[in-house]
Coordinates of C-alpha atoms in Angstrom, one line a residue:
X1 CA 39.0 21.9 -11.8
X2 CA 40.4 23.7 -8.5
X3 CA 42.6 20.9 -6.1
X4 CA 43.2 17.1 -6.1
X5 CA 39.5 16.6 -4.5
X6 CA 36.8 18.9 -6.0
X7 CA 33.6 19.3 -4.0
X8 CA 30.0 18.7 -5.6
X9 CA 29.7 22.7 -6.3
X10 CA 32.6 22.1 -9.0
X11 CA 31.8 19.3 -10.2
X12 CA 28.3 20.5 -11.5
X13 CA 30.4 23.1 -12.8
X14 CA 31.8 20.9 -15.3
X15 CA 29.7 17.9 -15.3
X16 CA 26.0 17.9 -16.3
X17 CA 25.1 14.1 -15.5
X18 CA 26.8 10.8 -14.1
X19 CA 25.3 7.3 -15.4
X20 CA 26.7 3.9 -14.0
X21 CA 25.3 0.7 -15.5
X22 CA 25.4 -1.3 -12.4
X23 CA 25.8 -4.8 -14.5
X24 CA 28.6 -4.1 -16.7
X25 CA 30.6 -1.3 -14.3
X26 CA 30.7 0.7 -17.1
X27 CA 30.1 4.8 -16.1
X28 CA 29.2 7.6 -18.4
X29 CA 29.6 11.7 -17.9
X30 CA 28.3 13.7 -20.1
X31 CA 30.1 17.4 -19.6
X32 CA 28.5 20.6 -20.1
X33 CA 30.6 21.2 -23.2
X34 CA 29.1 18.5 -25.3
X35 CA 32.0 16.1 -24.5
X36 CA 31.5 12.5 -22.7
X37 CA 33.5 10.5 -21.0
X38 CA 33.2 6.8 -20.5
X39 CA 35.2 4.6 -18.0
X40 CA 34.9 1.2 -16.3
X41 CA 35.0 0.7 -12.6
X42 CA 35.0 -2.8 -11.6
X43 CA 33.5 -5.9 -13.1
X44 CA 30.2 -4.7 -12.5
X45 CA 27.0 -7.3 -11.1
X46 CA 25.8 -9.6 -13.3
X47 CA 23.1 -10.7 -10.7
X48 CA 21.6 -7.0 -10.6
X49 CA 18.2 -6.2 -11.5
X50 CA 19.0 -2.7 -12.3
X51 CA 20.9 -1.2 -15.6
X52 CA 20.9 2.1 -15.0
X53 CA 21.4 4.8 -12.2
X54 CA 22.1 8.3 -13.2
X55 CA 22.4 11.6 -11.2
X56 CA 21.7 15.0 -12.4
X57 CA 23.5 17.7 -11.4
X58 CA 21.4 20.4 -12.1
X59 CA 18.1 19.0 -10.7
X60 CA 19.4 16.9 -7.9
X61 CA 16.9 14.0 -9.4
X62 CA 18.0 9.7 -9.4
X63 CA 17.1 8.2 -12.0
X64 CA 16.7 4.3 -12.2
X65 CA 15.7 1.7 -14.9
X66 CA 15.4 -1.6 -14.2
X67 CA 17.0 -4.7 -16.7
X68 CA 12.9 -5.2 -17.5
X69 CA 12.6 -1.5 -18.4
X70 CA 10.8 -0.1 -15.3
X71 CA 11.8 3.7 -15.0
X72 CA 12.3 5.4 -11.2
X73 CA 13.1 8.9 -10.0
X74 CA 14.1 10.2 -6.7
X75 CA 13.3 13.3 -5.7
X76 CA 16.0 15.6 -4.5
X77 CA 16.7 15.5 -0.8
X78 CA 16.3 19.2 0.3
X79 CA 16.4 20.6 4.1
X80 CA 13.6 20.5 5.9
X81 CA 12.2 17.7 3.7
X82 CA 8.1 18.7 4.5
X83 CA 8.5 22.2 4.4
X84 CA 6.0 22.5 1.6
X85 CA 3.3 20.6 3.7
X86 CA 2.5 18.0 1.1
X87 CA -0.4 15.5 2.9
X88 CA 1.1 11.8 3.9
X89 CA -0.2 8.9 3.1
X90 CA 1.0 5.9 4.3
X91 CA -0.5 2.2 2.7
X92 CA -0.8 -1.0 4.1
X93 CA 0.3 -3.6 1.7
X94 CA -2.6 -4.1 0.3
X95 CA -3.9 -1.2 -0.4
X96 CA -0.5 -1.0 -2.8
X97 CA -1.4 -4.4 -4.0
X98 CA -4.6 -2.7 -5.2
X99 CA -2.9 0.2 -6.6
X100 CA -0.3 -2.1 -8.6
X101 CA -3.6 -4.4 -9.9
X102 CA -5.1 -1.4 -11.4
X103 CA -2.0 -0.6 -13.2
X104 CA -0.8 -4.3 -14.1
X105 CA -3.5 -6.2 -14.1
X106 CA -7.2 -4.3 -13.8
X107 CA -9.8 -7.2 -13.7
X108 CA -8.5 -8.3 -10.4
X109 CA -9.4 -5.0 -9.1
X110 CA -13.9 -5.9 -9.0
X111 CA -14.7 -2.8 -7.2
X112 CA -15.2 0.3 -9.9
X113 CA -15.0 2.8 -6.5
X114 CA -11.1 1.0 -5.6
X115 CA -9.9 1.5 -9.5
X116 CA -11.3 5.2 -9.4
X117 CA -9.5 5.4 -6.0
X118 CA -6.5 3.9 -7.0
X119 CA -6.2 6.3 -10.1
X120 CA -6.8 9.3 -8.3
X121 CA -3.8 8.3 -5.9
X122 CA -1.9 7.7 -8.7
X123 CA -2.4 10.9 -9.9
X124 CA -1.6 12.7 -6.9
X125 CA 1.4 10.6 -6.3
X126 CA 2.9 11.2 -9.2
X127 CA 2.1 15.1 -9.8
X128 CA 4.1 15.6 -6.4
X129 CA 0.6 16.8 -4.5
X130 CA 0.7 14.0 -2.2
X131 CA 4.2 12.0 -0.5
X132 CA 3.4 8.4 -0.4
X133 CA 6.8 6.6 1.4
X134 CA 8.1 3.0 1.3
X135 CA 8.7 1.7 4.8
X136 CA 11.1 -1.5 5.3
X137 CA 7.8 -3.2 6.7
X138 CA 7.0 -3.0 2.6
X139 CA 10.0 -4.3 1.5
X140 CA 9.6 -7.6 4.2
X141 CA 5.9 -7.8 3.0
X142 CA 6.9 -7.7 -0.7
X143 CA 9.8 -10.3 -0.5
X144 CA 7.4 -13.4 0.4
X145 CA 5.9 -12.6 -3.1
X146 CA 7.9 -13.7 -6.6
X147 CA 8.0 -13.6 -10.0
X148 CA 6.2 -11.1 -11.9
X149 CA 3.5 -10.3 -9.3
X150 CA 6.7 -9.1 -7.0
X151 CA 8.2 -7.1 -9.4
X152 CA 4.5 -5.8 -10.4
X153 CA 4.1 -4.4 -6.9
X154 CA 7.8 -3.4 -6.1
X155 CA 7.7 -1.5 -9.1
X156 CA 4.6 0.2 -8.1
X157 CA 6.0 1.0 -4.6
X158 CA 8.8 2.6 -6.0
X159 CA 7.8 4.5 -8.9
X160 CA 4.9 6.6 -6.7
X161 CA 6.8 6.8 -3.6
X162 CA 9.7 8.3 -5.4
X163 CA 12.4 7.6 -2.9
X164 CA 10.4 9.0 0.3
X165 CA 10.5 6.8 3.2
X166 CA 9.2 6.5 6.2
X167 CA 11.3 6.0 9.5
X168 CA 12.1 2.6 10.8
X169 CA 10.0 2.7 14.1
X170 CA 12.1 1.4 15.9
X171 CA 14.7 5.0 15.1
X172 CA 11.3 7.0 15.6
X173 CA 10.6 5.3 19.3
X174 CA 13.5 5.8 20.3
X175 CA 14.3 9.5 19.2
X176 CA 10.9 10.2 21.0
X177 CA 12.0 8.2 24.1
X178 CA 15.7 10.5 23.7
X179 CA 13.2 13.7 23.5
X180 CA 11.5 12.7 26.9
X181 CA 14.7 11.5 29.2
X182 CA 16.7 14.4 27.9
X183 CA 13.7 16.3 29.7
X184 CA 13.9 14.2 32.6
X185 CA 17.8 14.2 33.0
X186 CA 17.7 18.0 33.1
X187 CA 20.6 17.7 29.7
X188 CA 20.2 21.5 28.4
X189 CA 20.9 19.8 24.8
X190 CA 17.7 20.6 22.3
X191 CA 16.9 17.4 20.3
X192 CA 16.9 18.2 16.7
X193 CA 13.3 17.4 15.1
X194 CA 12.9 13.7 13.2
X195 CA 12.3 14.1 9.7
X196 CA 9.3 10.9 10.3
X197 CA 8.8 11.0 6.3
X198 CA 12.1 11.5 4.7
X199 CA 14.0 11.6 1.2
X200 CA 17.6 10.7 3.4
X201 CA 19.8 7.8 2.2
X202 CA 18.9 4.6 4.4
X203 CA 15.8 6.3 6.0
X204 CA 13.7 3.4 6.2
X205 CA 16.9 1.3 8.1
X206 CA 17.1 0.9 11.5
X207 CA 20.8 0.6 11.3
X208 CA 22.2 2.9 9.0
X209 CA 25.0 1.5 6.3
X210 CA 26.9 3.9 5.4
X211 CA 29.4 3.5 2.2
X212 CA 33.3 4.0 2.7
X213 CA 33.7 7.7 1.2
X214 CA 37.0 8.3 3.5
X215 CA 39.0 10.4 1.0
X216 CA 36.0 11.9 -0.7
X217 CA 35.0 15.5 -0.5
X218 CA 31.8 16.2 2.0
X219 CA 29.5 17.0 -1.0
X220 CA 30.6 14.2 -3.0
X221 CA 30.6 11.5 -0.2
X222 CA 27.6 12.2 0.7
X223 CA 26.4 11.5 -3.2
X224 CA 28.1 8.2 -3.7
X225 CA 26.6 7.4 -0.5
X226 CA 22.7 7.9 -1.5
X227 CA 23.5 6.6 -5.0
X228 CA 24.2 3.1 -3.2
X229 CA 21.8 3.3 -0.9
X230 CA 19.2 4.0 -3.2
X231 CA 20.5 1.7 -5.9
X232 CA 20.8 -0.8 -2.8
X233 CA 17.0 -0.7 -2.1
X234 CA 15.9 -0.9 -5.6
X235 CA 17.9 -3.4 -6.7
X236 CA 16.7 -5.8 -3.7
X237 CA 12.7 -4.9 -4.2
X238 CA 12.9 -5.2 -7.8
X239 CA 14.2 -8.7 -7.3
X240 CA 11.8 -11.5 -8.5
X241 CA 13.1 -14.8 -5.7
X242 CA 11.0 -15.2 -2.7
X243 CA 12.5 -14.7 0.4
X244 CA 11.0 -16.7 3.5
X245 CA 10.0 -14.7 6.3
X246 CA 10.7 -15.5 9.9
X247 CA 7.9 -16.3 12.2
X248 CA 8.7 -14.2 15.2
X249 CA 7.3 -15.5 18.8
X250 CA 6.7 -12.1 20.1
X251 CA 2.8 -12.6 20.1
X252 CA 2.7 -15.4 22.0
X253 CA 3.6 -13.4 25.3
X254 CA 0.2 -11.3 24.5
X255 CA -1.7 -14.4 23.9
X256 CA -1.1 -15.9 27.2
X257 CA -1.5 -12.7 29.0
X258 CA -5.4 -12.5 27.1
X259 CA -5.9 -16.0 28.4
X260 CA -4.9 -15.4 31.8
X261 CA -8.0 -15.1 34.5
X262 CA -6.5 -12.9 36.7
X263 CA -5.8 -10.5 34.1
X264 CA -9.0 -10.7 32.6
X265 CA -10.7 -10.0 35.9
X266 CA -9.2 -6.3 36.0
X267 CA -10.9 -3.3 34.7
X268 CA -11.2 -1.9 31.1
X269 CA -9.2 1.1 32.5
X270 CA -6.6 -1.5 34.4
X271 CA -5.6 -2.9 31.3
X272 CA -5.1 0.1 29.6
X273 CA -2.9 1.2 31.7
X274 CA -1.4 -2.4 31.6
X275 CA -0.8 -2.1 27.6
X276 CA 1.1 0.9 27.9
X277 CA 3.3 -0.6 30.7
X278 CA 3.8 -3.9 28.9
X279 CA 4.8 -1.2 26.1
X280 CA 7.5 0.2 28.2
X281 CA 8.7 -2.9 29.0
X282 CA 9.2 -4.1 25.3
X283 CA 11.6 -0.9 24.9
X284 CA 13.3 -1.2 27.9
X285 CA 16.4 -1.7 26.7
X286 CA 17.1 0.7 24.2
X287 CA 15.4 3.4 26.8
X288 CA 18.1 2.1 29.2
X289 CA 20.9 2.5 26.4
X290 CA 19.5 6.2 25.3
X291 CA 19.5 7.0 29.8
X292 CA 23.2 6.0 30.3
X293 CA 24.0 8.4 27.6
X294 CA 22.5 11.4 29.4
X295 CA 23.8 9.9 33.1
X296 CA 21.0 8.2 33.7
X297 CA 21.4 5.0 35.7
X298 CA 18.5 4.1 37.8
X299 CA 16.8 1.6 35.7
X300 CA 14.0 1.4 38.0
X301 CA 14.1 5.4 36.8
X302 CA 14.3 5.2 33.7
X303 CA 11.5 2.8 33.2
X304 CA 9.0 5.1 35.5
X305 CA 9.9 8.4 33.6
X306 CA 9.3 6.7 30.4
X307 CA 5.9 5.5 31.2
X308 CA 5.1 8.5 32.8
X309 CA 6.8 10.8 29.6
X310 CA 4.5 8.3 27.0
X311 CA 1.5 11.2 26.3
X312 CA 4.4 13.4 25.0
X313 CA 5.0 10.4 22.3
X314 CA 3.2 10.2 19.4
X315 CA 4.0 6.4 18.6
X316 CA 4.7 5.2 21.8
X317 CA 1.4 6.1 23.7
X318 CA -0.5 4.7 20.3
X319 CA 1.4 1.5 21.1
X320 CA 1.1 1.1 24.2
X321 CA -2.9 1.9 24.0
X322 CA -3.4 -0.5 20.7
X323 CA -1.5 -3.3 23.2
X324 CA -4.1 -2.5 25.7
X325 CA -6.9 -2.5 23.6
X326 CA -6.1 -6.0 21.6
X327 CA -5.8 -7.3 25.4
X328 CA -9.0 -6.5 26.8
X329 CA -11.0 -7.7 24.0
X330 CA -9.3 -10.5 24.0
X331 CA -7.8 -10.4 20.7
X332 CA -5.6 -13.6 19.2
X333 CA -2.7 -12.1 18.4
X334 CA -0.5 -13.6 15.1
X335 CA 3.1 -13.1 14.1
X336 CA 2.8 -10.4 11.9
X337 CA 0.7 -8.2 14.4
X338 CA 4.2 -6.8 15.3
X339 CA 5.1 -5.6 12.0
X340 CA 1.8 -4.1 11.5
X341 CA 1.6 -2.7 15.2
X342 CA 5.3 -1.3 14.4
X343 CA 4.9 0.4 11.2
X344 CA 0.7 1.4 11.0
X345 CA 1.3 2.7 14.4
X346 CA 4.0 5.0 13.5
X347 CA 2.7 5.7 10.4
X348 CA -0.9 6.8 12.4
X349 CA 0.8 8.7 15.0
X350 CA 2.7 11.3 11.9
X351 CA 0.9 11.0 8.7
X352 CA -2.2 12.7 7.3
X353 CA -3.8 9.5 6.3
X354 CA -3.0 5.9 6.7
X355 CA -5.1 3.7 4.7
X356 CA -4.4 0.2 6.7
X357 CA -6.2 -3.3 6.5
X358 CA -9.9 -4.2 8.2
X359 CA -8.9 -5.4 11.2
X360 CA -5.9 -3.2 11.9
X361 CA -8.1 -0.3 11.4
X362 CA -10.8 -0.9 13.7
X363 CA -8.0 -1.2 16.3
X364 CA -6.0 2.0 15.6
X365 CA -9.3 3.5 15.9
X366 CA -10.5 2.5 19.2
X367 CA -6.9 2.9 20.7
X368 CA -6.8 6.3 19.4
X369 CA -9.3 7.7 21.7
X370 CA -10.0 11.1 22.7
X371 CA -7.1 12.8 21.3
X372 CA -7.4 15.8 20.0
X373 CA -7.1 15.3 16.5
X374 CA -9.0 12.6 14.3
X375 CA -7.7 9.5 13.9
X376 CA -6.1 9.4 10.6
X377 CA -6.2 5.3 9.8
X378 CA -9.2 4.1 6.9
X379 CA -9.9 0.9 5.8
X380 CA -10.9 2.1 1.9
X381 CA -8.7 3.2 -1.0
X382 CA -11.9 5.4 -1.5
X383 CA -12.1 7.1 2.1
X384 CA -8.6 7.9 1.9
X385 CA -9.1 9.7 -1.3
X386 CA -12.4 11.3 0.4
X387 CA -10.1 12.6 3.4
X388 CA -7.4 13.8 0.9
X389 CA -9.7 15.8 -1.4
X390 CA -10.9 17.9 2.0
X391 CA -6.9 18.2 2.9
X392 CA -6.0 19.3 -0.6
X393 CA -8.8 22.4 -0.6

């Protein structure tokens, strides 16, 4: 093998497939010439839920069992990630909870038309017809669970979504909010396009952990770098101990501004235009971080340009108008409404279909207006089929 530190072109050269058992430390290559080579590095993890991550040179594929036998692949990460135009479809917890029922357990799932639903997504989920991501928002939602019902769904999550993820919002807001100051700043630099649904290590993270490769060839770096990622998020879904979740007080600002008379007095339109500006408030800062970088240092600026910039962005202007919606019915809001504002919002203003909860749905609807395009959000495993078979003609 040519030089001290071989790239990944010559190591597939040699090597056909890498497996590490992440319990023991113990790592396996099997060579193109029939040979195999076993080594040890480290102790290992005796607390990991996962005894096997292999790589394979030739199809790019991750594969990953779990101790309890569950079997994973990721797909290959390839430029351009969407460039064969596959549909999205983005689900609300419990629609996977339905989808993981019909596979685990069956008779919680009553409804004939949910496990004929849930069936035909499986199908297209795992024939590669449809890209169904994991978002971080899952992976919160999933750790209040335990036991066997966790591991149930996680394995579920993980075995159709097959390593695509979707964005953290908070990266997606603020790429969009980069796009539009970078247009207001007169900066001739081109913003590269966000891969919204992606097969990149750490995706789904807002703040990216990247492994130490210093040393390591480009190629190969950037390997052992998606092998721990991706080990990293399986290994923590797959775990069966609850994990409490924090009880944000971001709602409460919302509920006292729905209880207020002097707000409720303005117009439908008025608080519309409210929402969006209560929106541009919540992202001040990271607009004001993303500004200083171009030269921008008028905050009073900044803030106008991004309210006036928020019909170029997808998410964004869906946020702002769902805020603005919630307040003038008079809405109560609850803790998690952020997470689900956060994540079905993004997911409604990118994917094909979003199959979200009652409640959420009828609000993504109304907020979504007159756009030009239909709103993508459903309340039904069985619409969302419905709205795939006419994508998939």
């Amino acid at each position: 093998m040519a030089g001290s530190n071989p790239e990944i072109g010559e190591l597939a050269a040699v090597f056909e497939e890498i497996e590490q058992n992440p319990i023991t430390g113990e790592v396996r290559i099997k060579c193109w010439d029939g040979r195999s080579v076993e080594a040890r590095l480290g102790d290992g993890d005796r607390e990991s839920l996962l005894r096997g991550v292999a790589f394979n040179f030739t199809s790019g594929v991750i594969r990953i069992e779990s101790v309890r036998g569950d079997l994973f692949e990721v797909d290959p990460e390839v430029d351009g990630s969407l460039s064969d135009h596959r549909p999205v479809v983005y689900l609300d917890q419990c629609h996977w909870s339905t989808i993981s029922n019909s596979i685990f357990d069956p008779e919680r799932v009553r409804d004939q038309r949910d496990r004929d639903a849930a069936v035909r997504m499986i199908e297209l989920a795992k024939s590669g017809a449809i890209v169904v991501p994991v978002s971080s928002a899952h992976a919160l939602e999933t750790s209040a669970l335990f036991d066997t019902r966790r591991q149930n769904l996680a394995s579920t999550i993980l075995k159709l979504s097959r390593g695509w993820q979707m964005r953290s919002p908070i990266v997606v807001r603020m790429h969009e909010m980069a796009t539009a100051l970078s247009r207001r700043s007169g900066d001739s630099v081109t913003m590269r396009k966000l891969d919204v649904f992606s097969l990149a290590a750490g995706a789904m993270d807002a703040d990216r952990r990247i492994s130490d490769t210093s040393g390591l060839a480009p190629g190969v770096a950037a390997l052992v770098d998606r092998l721990t990622s991706f080990s990293a998020i399986y290994d923590v879904l797959m775990h069966p101990d609850k994990v409490p979740s924090s009880k944000p007080g971001w709602h409460e600002h919302y509920n006292n501004v729905s209880r207020d008379p002097e707000f409720q007095a303005r117009t439908a339109r008025q608080k519309i235009i409210d929402g969006r500006a209560m929106a541009t408030v919540d992202v001040m800062p990271e607009a004001l971080s993303i500004a200083q970088r171009l030269g921008m240092t008028d905050p009073e600026r900044v803030a106008v340009a991004v309210y006036e910039e928020l019909g170029a962005m997808p998410f964004m202007r869906l946020h702002g108008d769902v805020i603005g919606h919630r307040l003038a019915i008079r809405a109560k809001w609850e803790p998690n409404d952020l997470v689900d504002i956060l994540f079905l919002g993004c997911a409604a203003a990118y994917a094909d279909v979003v199959v979200a909860e009652r409640v959420a749905t009828n609000y993504l609807q109304r907020a979504w207006g007159a756009r030009e395009t239909e709103c993508p959000v459903v309340a039904k495993l069985p619409d969302a089929v419905d709205r795939l078979s006419q994508l998939l003609a």
